[in-house]
Amino acid sequence: MLTAEDKKLIQQMWGKLGGAEEEIGADALNRMSHSYPPTKTYFPHFDLSPGSDQIRGHGKKVVAALTTAIKNIDNLSQALSELSNLHAYNLRVDPVNFKFLSQCLQVSLATRLGKDYSPDVHSAVDKFMSAVASVLAEKYR
Ligand code: HEM
């Protein structure tokens, strides 16, 4: 459960990204395809080489969705409803993969933010990404 303090930490941390959102999204996707190669099967139509236009473009979309989620942190189900439909019904992404992207995003954030990615922020982001993942997976039942 995200506490009020967790939400504050996430919002503050996100505010420190200062224009690096696209880069962070692309880095997270790049790490995901590298560290968890089976995730590549969902992107047969992508050029997955690091820094490709498709990785960058997609990274930007993923981070924009997370920005929306952070703005609507008390109402994630509604905010991510369309995305949840897409991942469950159209893309059929196995929910196990959400954890992989979450791990990779955390490494990207930590690399970028250094000391600002404190254990408290880490814990808050971990909870937030679990909440996002459960919304994205909730239509599978
Ligand atoms: C598409 C967000 C996890 C596979 C998208 C889009 C967004 C998004 C915003 C674009 C939707 C659009 O164009 O309307 C997220 C978020 C995730 C997540 C926030 C979790 C935190 C994953 C995972 C996979 C995946 C784990 C697979 C390993 C895809 C694919 C597309 C897509 C294949 C379509 C790409 C394309 O053809 O352009 N996702 N995603 N997603 N996502 Fe996710």
JSON list of C-alpha atoms and ligand atoms in Angstrom, two decimals:
[
{"chain": "A", "resi": 1, "resn": "MET", "atom": "CA", "xyz": [0.00, 0.00, 0.00]},
{"chain": "A", "resi": 2, "resn": "LEU", "atom": "CA", "xyz": [1.41, 3.39, -0.98]},
{"chain": "A", "resi": 3, "resn": "THR", "atom": "CA", "xyz": [1.54, 5.76, 1.97]},
{"chain": "A", "resi": 4, "resn": "ALA", "atom": "CA", "xyz": [1.15, 9.53, 1.69]},
{"chain": "A", "resi": 5, "resn": "GLU", "atom": "CA", "xyz": [4.92, 9.75, 2.22]},
{"chain": "A", "resi": 6, "resn": "ASP", "atom": "CA", "xyz": [5.58, 7.26, -0.61]},
{"chain": "A", "resi": 7, "resn": "LYS", "atom": "CA", "xyz": [3.43, 9.32, -2.96]},
{"chain": "A", "resi": 8, "resn": "LYS", "atom": "CA", "xyz": [5.26, 12.50, -2.04]},
{"chain": "A", "resi": 9, "resn": "LEU", "atom": "CA", "xyz": [8.66, 10.87, -2.57]},
{"chain": "A", "resi": 10, "resn": "ILE", "atom": "CA", "xyz": [7.64, 9.56, -5.99]},
{"chain": "A", "resi": 11, "resn": "GLN", "atom": "CA", "xyz": [6.30, 12.92, -7.12]},
{"chain": "A", "resi": 12, "resn": "GLN", "atom": "CA", "xyz": [9.43, 14.71, -5.93]},
{"chain": "A", "resi": 13, "resn": "MET", "atom": "CA", "xyz": [11.73, 12.16, -7.54]},
{"chain": "A", "resi": 14, "resn": "TRP", "atom": "CA", "xyz": [9.88, 12.35, -10.86]},
{"chain": "A", "resi": 15, "resn": "GLY", "atom": "CA", "xyz": [10.21, 16.13, -10.74]},
{"chain": "A", "resi": 16, "resn": "LYS", "atom": "CA", "xyz": [14.00, 15.74, -10.61]},
{"chain": "A", "resi": 17, "resn": "LEU", "atom": "CA", "xyz": [14.21, 13.95, -13.93]},
{"chain": "A", "resi": 18, "resn": "GLY", "atom": "CA", "xyz": [14.22, 17.32, -15.64]},
{"chain": "A", "resi": 19, "resn": "GLY", "atom": "CA", "xyz": [13.81, 16.40, -19.30]},
{"chain": "A", "resi": 20, "resn": "ALA", "atom": "CA", "xyz": [15.58, 13.06, -19.11]},
{"chain": "A", "resi": 21, "resn": "GLU", "atom": "CA", "xyz": [12.32, 11.10, -19.28]},
{"chain": "A", "resi": 22, "resn": "GLU", "atom": "CA", "xyz": [12.75, 9.81, -22.82]},
{"chain": "A", "resi": 23, "resn": "GLU", "atom": "CA", "xyz": [16.30, 8.74, -22.10]},
{"chain": "A", "resi": 24, "resn": "ILE", "atom": "CA", "xyz": [15.26, 6.92, -18.95]},
{"chain": "A", "resi": 25, "resn": "GLY", "atom": "CA", "xyz": [12.42, 5.12, -20.73]},
{"chain": "A", "resi": 26, "resn": "ALA", "atom": "CA", "xyz": [14.74, 4.07, -23.53]},
{"chain": "A", "resi": 27, "resn": "ASP", "atom": "CA", "xyz": [17.41, 2.93, -21.07]},
{"chain": "A", "resi": 28, "resn": "ALA", "atom": "CA", "xyz": [14.87, 0.84, -19.15]},
{"chain": "A", "resi": 29, "resn": "LEU", "atom": "CA", "xyz": [13.63, -0.84, -22.35]},
{"chain": "A", "resi": 30, "resn": "ASN", "atom": "CA", "xyz": [17.15, -1.46, -23.47]},
{"chain": "A", "resi": 31, "resn": "ARG", "atom": "CA", "xyz": [18.00, -3.07, -20.14]},
{"chain": "A", "resi": 32, "resn": "MET", "atom": "CA", "xyz": [14.84, -5.17, -20.27]},
{"chain": "A", "resi": 33, "resn": "SER", "atom": "CA", "xyz": [15.63, -6.65, -23.68]},
{"chain": "A", "resi": 34, "resn": "HIS", "atom": "CA", "xyz": [19.23, -7.22, -22.63]},
{"chain": "A", "resi": 35, "resn": "SER", "atom": "CA", "xyz": [18.68, -8.76, -19.21]},
{"chain": "A", "resi": 36, "resn": "TYR", "atom": "CA", "xyz": [15.43, -10.58, -19.98]},
{"chain": "A", "resi": 37, "resn": "PRO", "atom": "CA", "xyz": [15.78, -11.64, -23.63]},
{"chain": "A", "resi": 38, "resn": "PRO", "atom": "CA", "xyz": [12.38, -13.42, -23.83]},
{"chain": "A", "resi": 39, "resn": "THR", "atom": "CA", "xyz": [10.76, -9.96, -23.54]},
{"chain": "A", "resi": 40, "resn": "LYS", "atom": "CA", "xyz": [12.09, -9.30, -27.05]},
{"chain": "A", "resi": 41, "resn": "THR", "atom": "CA", "xyz": [9.44, -11.65, -28.46]},
{"chain": "A", "resi": 42, "resn": "TYR", "atom": "CA", "xyz": [6.84, -8.92, -27.88]},
{"chain": "A", "resi": 43, "resn": "PHE", "atom": "CA", "xyz": [8.75, -6.53, -30.11]},
{"chain": "A", "resi": 44, "resn": "PRO", "atom": "CA", "xyz": [9.48, -8.48, -33.30]},
{"chain": "A", "resi": 45, "resn": "HIS", "atom": "CA", "xyz": [8.62, -5.36, -35.31]},
{"chain": "A", "resi": 46, "resn": "PHE", "atom": "CA", "xyz": [11.13, -3.16, -33.45]},
{"chain": "A", "resi": 47, "resn": "ASP", "atom": "CA", "xyz": [14.76, -2.38, -34.08]},
{"chain": "A", "resi": 48, "resn": "LEU", "atom": "CA", "xyz": [15.96, -3.23, -30.57]},
{"chain": "A", "resi": 49, "resn": "SER", "atom": "CA", "xyz": [19.50, -1.96, -30.90]},
{"chain": "A", "resi": 50, "resn": "PRO", "atom": "CA", "xyz": [20.34, 0.51, -28.12]},
{"chain": "A", "resi": 51, "resn": "GLY", "atom": "CA", "xyz": [19.22, 4.02, -28.91]},
{"chain": "A", "resi": 52, "resn": "SER", "atom": "CA", "xyz": [17.17, 3.06, -31.97]},
{"chain": "A", "resi": 53, "resn": "ASP", "atom": "CA", "xyz": [14.37, 5.45, -32.91]},
{"chain": "A", "resi": 54, "resn": "GLN", "atom": "CA", "xyz": [11.81, 2.84, -31.95]},
{"chain": "A", "resi": 55, "resn": "ILE", "atom": "CA", "xyz": [13.30, 2.24, -28.52]},
{"chain": "A", "resi": 56, "resn": "ARG", "atom": "CA", "xyz": [13.49, 5.96, -27.90]},
{"chain": "A", "resi": 57, "resn": "GLY", "atom": "CA", "xyz": [9.95, 6.57, -29.14]},
{"chain": "A", "resi": 58, "resn": "HIS", "atom": "CA", "xyz": [8.56, 3.73, -27.11]},
{"chain": "A", "resi": 59, "resn": "GLY", "atom": "CA", "xyz": [10.55, 4.75, -24.02]},
{"chain": "A", "resi": 60, "resn": "LYS", "atom": "CA", "xyz": [8.96, 8.16, -24.26]},
{"chain": "A", "resi": 61, "resn": "LYS", "atom": "CA", "xyz": [5.46, 6.65, -24.39]},
{"chain": "A", "resi": 62, "resn": "VAL", "atom": "CA", "xyz": [6.07, 4.37, -21.42]},
{"chain": "A", "resi": 63, "resn": "VAL", "atom": "CA", "xyz": [7.42, 7.22, -19.29]},
{"chain": "A", "resi": 64, "resn": "ALA", "atom": "CA", "xyz": [4.55, 9.50, -20.34]},
{"chain": "A", "resi": 65, "resn": "ALA", "atom": "CA", "xyz": [2.13, 6.78, -19.17]},
{"chain": "A", "resi": 66, "resn": "LEU", "atom": "CA", "xyz": [3.94, 6.63, -15.84]},
{"chain": "A", "resi": 67, "resn": "THR", "atom": "CA", "xyz": [3.75, 10.43, -15.54]},
{"chain": "A", "resi": 68, "resn": "THR", "atom": "CA", "xyz": [-0.02, 10.15, -16.02]},
{"chain": "A", "resi": 69, "resn": "ALA", "atom": "CA", "xyz": [-0.10, 7.40, -13.42]},
{"chain": "A", "resi": 70, "resn": "ILE", "atom": "CA", "xyz": [1.82, 9.55, -10.93]},
{"chain": "A", "resi": 71, "resn": "LYS", "atom": "CA", "xyz": [-0.59, 12.45, -11.48]},
{"chain": "A", "resi": 72, "resn": "ASN", "atom": "CA", "xyz": [-3.49, 10.08, -10.83]},
{"chain": "A", "resi": 73, "resn": "ILE", "atom": "CA", "xyz": [-1.82, 8.02, -8.16]},
{"chain": "A", "resi": 74, "resn": "ASP", "atom": "CA", "xyz": [-5.04, 7.70, -6.12]},
{"chain": "A", "resi": 75, "resn": "ASN", "atom": "CA", "xyz": [-6.97, 6.46, -9.11]},
{"chain": "A", "resi": 76, "resn": "LEU", "atom": "CA", "xyz": [-4.65, 4.21, -11.06]},
{"chain": "A", "resi": 77, "resn": "SER", "atom": "CA", "xyz": [-7.31, 1.81, -12.32]},
{"chain": "A", "resi": 78, "resn": "GLN", "atom": "CA", "xyz": [-9.15, 4.55, -14.13]},
{"chain": "A", "resi": 79, "resn": "ALA", "atom": "CA", "xyz": [-6.04, 6.39, -15.32]},
{"chain": "A", "resi": 80, "resn": "LEU", "atom": "CA", "xyz": [-4.52, 3.24, -16.84]},
{"chain": "A", "resi": 81, "resn": "SER", "atom": "CA", "xyz": [-7.70, 1.56, -18.00]},
{"chain": "A", "resi": 82, "resn": "GLU", "atom": "CA", "xyz": [-7.00, 1.90, -21.74]},
{"chain": "A", "resi": 83, "resn": "LEU", "atom": "CA", "xyz": [-3.43, 0.73, -21.29]},
{"chain": "A", "resi": 84, "resn": "SER", "atom": "CA", "xyz": [-4.68, -2.21, -19.28]},
{"chain": "A", "resi": 85, "resn": "ASN", "atom": "CA", "xyz": [-7.03, -3.21, -22.11]},
{"chain": "A", "resi": 86, "resn": "LEU", "atom": "CA", "xyz": [-4.21, -2.89, -24.62]},
{"chain": "A", "resi": 87, "resn": "HIS", "atom": "CA", "xyz": [-1.74, -5.06, -22.70]},
{"chain": "A", "resi": 88, "resn": "ALA", "atom": "CA", "xyz": [-4.30, -7.71, -21.77]},
{"chain": "A", "resi": 89, "resn": "TYR", "atom": "CA", "xyz": [-6.47, -8.06, -24.87]},
{"chain": "A", "resi": 90, "resn": "ASN", "atom": "CA", "xyz": [-4.37, -6.83, -27.77]},
{"chain": "A", "resi": 91, "resn": "LEU", "atom": "CA", "xyz": [-0.76, -7.38, -26.82]},
{"chain": "A", "resi": 92, "resn": "ARG", "atom": "CA", "xyz": [-1.32, -10.29, -24.41]},
{"chain": "A", "resi": 93, "resn": "VAL", "atom": "CA", "xyz": [1.80, -9.49, -22.46]},
{"chain": "A", "resi": 94, "resn": "ASP", "atom": "CA", "xyz": [2.39, -12.16, -19.83]},
{"chain": "A", "resi": 95, "resn": "PRO", "atom": "CA", "xyz": [2.12, -10.28, -16.49]},
{"chain": "A", "resi": 96, "resn": "VAL", "atom": "CA", "xyz": [5.41, -11.77, -15.31]},
{"chain": "A", "resi": 97, "resn": "ASN", "atom": "CA", "xyz": [7.10, -9.29, -17.63]},
{"chain": "A", "resi": 98, "resn": "PHE", "atom": "CA", "xyz": [5.84, -6.23, -15.76]},
{"chain": "A", "resi": 99, "resn": "LYS", "atom": "CA", "xyz": [8.20, -7.06, -12.94]},
{"chain": "A", "resi": 100, "resn": "PHE", "atom": "CA", "xyz": [11.12, -7.18, -15.35]},
{"chain": "A", "resi": 101, "resn": "LEU", "atom": "CA", "xyz": [10.38, -3.73, -16.72]},
{"chain": "A", "resi": 102, "resn": "SER", "atom": "CA", "xyz": [9.90, -2.42, -13.20]},
{"chain": "A", "resi": 103, "resn": "GLN", "atom": "CA", "xyz": [13.32, -3.75, -12.13]},
{"chain": "A", "resi": 104, "resn": "CYS", "atom": "CA", "xyz": [14.97, -2.25, -15.17]},
{"chain": "A", "resi": 105, "resn": "LEU", "atom": "CA", "xyz": [13.30, 1.12, -14.72]},
{"chain": "A", "resi": 106, "resn": "GLN", "atom": "CA", "xyz": [14.56, 1.22, -11.15]},
{"chain": "A", "resi": 107, "resn": "VAL", "atom": "CA", "xyz": [18.11, 0.63, -12.28]},
{"chain": "A", "resi": 108, "resn": "SER", "atom": "CA", "xyz": [17.73, 3.39, -14.88]},
{"chain": "A", "resi": 109, "resn": "LEU", "atom": "CA", "xyz": [16.39, 5.79, -12.26]},
{"chain": "A", "resi": 110, "resn": "ALA", "atom": "CA", "xyz": [19.09, 4.90, -9.75]},
{"chain": "A", "resi": 111, "resn": "THR", "atom": "CA", "xyz": [21.81, 5.36, -12.35]},
{"chain": "A", "resi": 112, "resn": "ARG", "atom": "CA", "xyz": [20.44, 8.76, -13.23]},
{"chain": "A", "resi": 113, "resn": "LEU", "atom": "CA", "xyz": [19.66, 10.03, -9.76]},
{"chain": "A", "resi": 114, "resn": "GLY", "atom": "CA", "xyz": [22.50, 8.54, -7.75]},
{"chain": "A", "resi": 115, "resn": "LYS", "atom": "CA", "xyz": [22.18, 9.47, -4.07]},
{"chain": "A", "resi": 116, "resn": "ASP", "atom": "CA", "xyz": [18.74, 10.94, -4.68]},
{"chain": "A", "resi": 117, "resn": "TYR", "atom": "CA", "xyz": [17.55, 7.40, -5.32]},
{"chain": "A", "resi": 118, "resn": "SER", "atom": "CA", "xyz": [17.59, 6.70, -1.60]},
{"chain": "A", "resi": 119, "resn": "PRO", "atom": "CA", "xyz": [16.32, 3.46, -0.04]},
{"chain": "A", "resi": 120, "resn": "ASP", "atom": "CA", "xyz": [13.06, 5.25, 0.84]},
{"chain": "A", "resi": 121, "resn": "VAL", "atom": "CA", "xyz": [12.58, 6.40, -2.75]},
{"chain": "A", "resi": 122, "resn": "HIS", "atom": "CA", "xyz": [13.50, 2.93, -3.99]},
{"chain": "A", "resi": 123, "resn": "SER", "atom": "CA", "xyz": [10.91, 1.34, -1.73]},
{"chain": "A", "resi": 124, "resn": "ALA", "atom": "CA", "xyz": [8.24, 3.85, -2.80]},
{"chain": "A", "resi": 125, "resn": "VAL", "atom": "CA", "xyz": [8.96, 3.33, -6.51]},
{"chain": "A", "resi": 126, "resn": "ASP", "atom": "CA", "xyz": [8.89, -0.42, -6.04]},
{"chain": "A", "resi": 127, "resn": "LYS", "atom": "CA", "xyz": [5.44, -0.23, -4.47]},
{"chain": "A", "resi": 128, "resn": "PHE", "atom": "CA", "xyz": [4.25, 2.18, -7.15]},
{"chain": "A", "resi": 129, "resn": "MET", "atom": "CA", "xyz": [5.43, -0.06, -9.99]},
{"chain": "A", "resi": 130, "resn": "SER", "atom": "CA", "xyz": [3.74, -3.05, -8.35]},
{"chain": "A", "resi": 131, "resn": "ALA", "atom": "CA", "xyz": [0.51, -1.05, -8.23]},
{"chain": "A", "resi": 132, "resn": "VAL", "atom": "CA", "xyz": [0.88, -0.09, -11.90]},
{"chain": "A", "resi": 133, "resn": "ALA", "atom": "CA", "xyz": [1.60, -3.72, -12.80]},
{"chain": "A", "resi": 134, "resn": "SER", "atom": "CA", "xyz": [-1.48, -4.99, -10.99]},
{"chain": "A", "resi": 135, "resn": "VAL", "atom": "CA", "xyz": [-3.65, -2.49, -12.86]},
{"chain": "A", "resi": 136, "resn": "LEU", "atom": "CA", "xyz": [-2.09, -3.49, -16.18]},
{"chain": "A", "resi": 137, "resn": "ALA", "atom": "CA", "xyz": [-2.72, -7.15, -15.30]},
{"chain": "A", "resi": 138, "resn": "GLU", "atom": "CA", "xyz": [-6.18, -6.83, -13.79]},
{"chain": "A", "resi": 139, "resn": "LYS", "atom": "CA", "xyz": [-8.07, -7.47, -17.03]},
{"chain": "A", "resi": 140, "resn": "TYR", "atom": "CA", "xyz": [-6.52, -10.91, -17.45]},
{"chain": "A", "resi": 141, "resn": "ARG", "atom": "CA", "xyz": [-8.98, -12.58, -15.08]},
{"chain": "B", "resi": 1, "resn": "HEM", "atom": "C1", "xyz": [2.77, -0.43, -25.82]},
{"chain": "B", "resi": 1, "resn": "HEM", "atom": "C2", "xyz": [3.17, 1.34, -21.32]},
{"chain": "B", "resi": 1, "resn": "HEM", "atom": "C3", "xyz": [4.89, -2.91, -19.80]},
{"chain": "B", "resi": 1, "resn": "HEM", "atom": "C4", "xyz": [4.93, -4.52, -24.35]},
{"chain": "B", "resi": 1, "resn": "HEM", "atom": "C5", "xyz": [2.74, 0.41, -24.72]},
{"chain": "B", "resi": 1, "resn": "HEM", "atom": "C6", "xyz": [2.36, 1.81, -24.78]},
{"chain": "B", "resi": 1, "resn": "HEM", "atom": "C7", "xyz": [2.49, 2.31, -23.53]},
{"chain": "B", "resi": 1, "resn": "HEM", "atom": "C8", "xyz": [2.94, 1.23, -22.67]},
{"chain": "B", "resi": 1, "resn": "HEM", "atom": "C9", "xyz": [2.20, 3.75, -23.08]},
{"chain": "B", "resi": 1, "resn": "HEM", "atom": "C10", "xyz": [1.94, 2.59, -26.02]},
{"chain": "B", "resi": 1, "resn": "HEM", "atom": "C11", "xyz": [0.45, 2.53, -26.15]},
{"chain": "B", "resi": 1, "resn": "HEM", "atom": "C12", "xyz": [-0.05, 3.25, -27.36]},
{"chain": "B", "resi": 1, "resn": "HEM", "atom": "O1", "xyz": [0.70, 3.41, -28.35]},
{"chain": "B", "resi": 1, "resn": "HEM", "atom": "O2", "xyz": [-1.22, 3.66, -27.32]},
{"chain": "B", "resi": 1, "resn": "HEM", "atom": "C13", "xyz": [3.62, 0.33, -20.51]},
{"chain": "B", "resi": 1, "resn": "HEM", "atom": "C14", "xyz": [3.82, 0.45, -19.08]},
{"chain": "B", "resi": 1, "resn": "HEM", "atom": "C15", "xyz": [4.30, -0.77, -18.66]},
{"chain": "B", "resi": 1, "resn": "HEM", "atom": "C16", "xyz": [4.40, -1.62, -19.82]},
{"chain": "B", "resi": 1, "resn": "HEM", "atom": "C17", "xyz": [3.53, 1.69, -18.26]},
{"chain": "B", "resi": 1, "resn": "HEM", "atom": "C18", "xyz": [4.68, -1.23, -17.28]},
{"chain": "B", "resi": 1, "resn": "HEM", "atom": "C19", "xyz": [5.08, -0.49, -16.34]},
{"chain": "B", "resi": 1, "resn": "HEM", "atom": "C20", "xyz": [5.12, -3.68, -20.91]},
{"chain": "B", "resi": 1, "resn": "HEM", "atom": "C21", "xyz": [5.83, -4.94, -20.91]},
{"chain": "B", "resi": 1, "resn": "HEM", "atom": "C22", "xyz": [5.85, -5.40, -22.18]},
{"chain": "B", "resi": 1, "resn": "HEM", "atom": "C23", "xyz": [5.13, -4.43, -23.00]},
{"chain": "B", "resi": 1, "resn": "HEM", "atom": "C24", "xyz": [6.43, -5.58, -19.66]},
{"chain": "B", "resi": 1, "resn": "HEM", "atom": "C25", "xyz": [6.46, -6.66, -22.76]},
{"chain": "B", "resi": 1, "resn": "HEM", "atom": "C26", "xyz": [7.53, -7.22, -22.30]},
{"chain": "B", "resi": 1, "resn": "HEM", "atom": "C27", "xyz": [4.34, -3.55, -25.13]},
{"chain": "B", "resi": 1, "resn": "HEM", "atom": "C28", "xyz": [4.21, -3.65, -26.58]},
{"chain": "B", "resi": 1, "resn": "HEM", "atom": "C29", "xyz": [3.59, -2.47, -27.00]},
{"chain": "B", "resi": 1, "resn": "HEM", "atom": "C30", "xyz": [3.35, -1.67, -25.80]},
{"chain": "B", "resi": 1, "resn": "HEM", "atom": "C31", "xyz": [4.64, -4.83, -27.46]},
{"chain": "B", "resi": 1, "resn": "HEM", "atom": "C32", "xyz": [3.23, -2.08, -28.45]},
{"chain": "B", "resi": 1, "resn": "HEM", "atom": "C33", "xyz": [4.45, -1.45, -29.07]},
{"chain": "B", "resi": 1, "resn": "HEM", "atom": "C34", "xyz": [4.21, -0.93, -30.47]},
{"chain": "B", "resi": 1, "resn": "HEM", "atom": "O3", "xyz": [3.94, -1.74, -31.35]},
{"chain": "B", "resi": 1, "resn": "HEM", "atom": "O4", "xyz": [4.30, 0.30, -30.67]},
{"chain": "B", "resi": 1, "resn": "HEM", "atom": "N1", "xyz": [3.10, 0.09, -23.45]},
{"chain": "B", "resi": 1, "resn": "HEM", "atom": "N2", "xyz": [3.99, -0.93, -20.91]},
{"chain": "B", "resi": 1, "resn": "HEM", "atom": "N3", "xyz": [4.71, -3.41, -22.19]},
{"chain": "B", "resi": 1, "resn": "HEM", "atom": "N4", "xyz": [3.81, -2.37, -24.70]},
{"chain": "B", "resi": 1, "resn": "HEM", "atom": "FE1", "xyz": [3.79, -1.71, -22.80]}
]
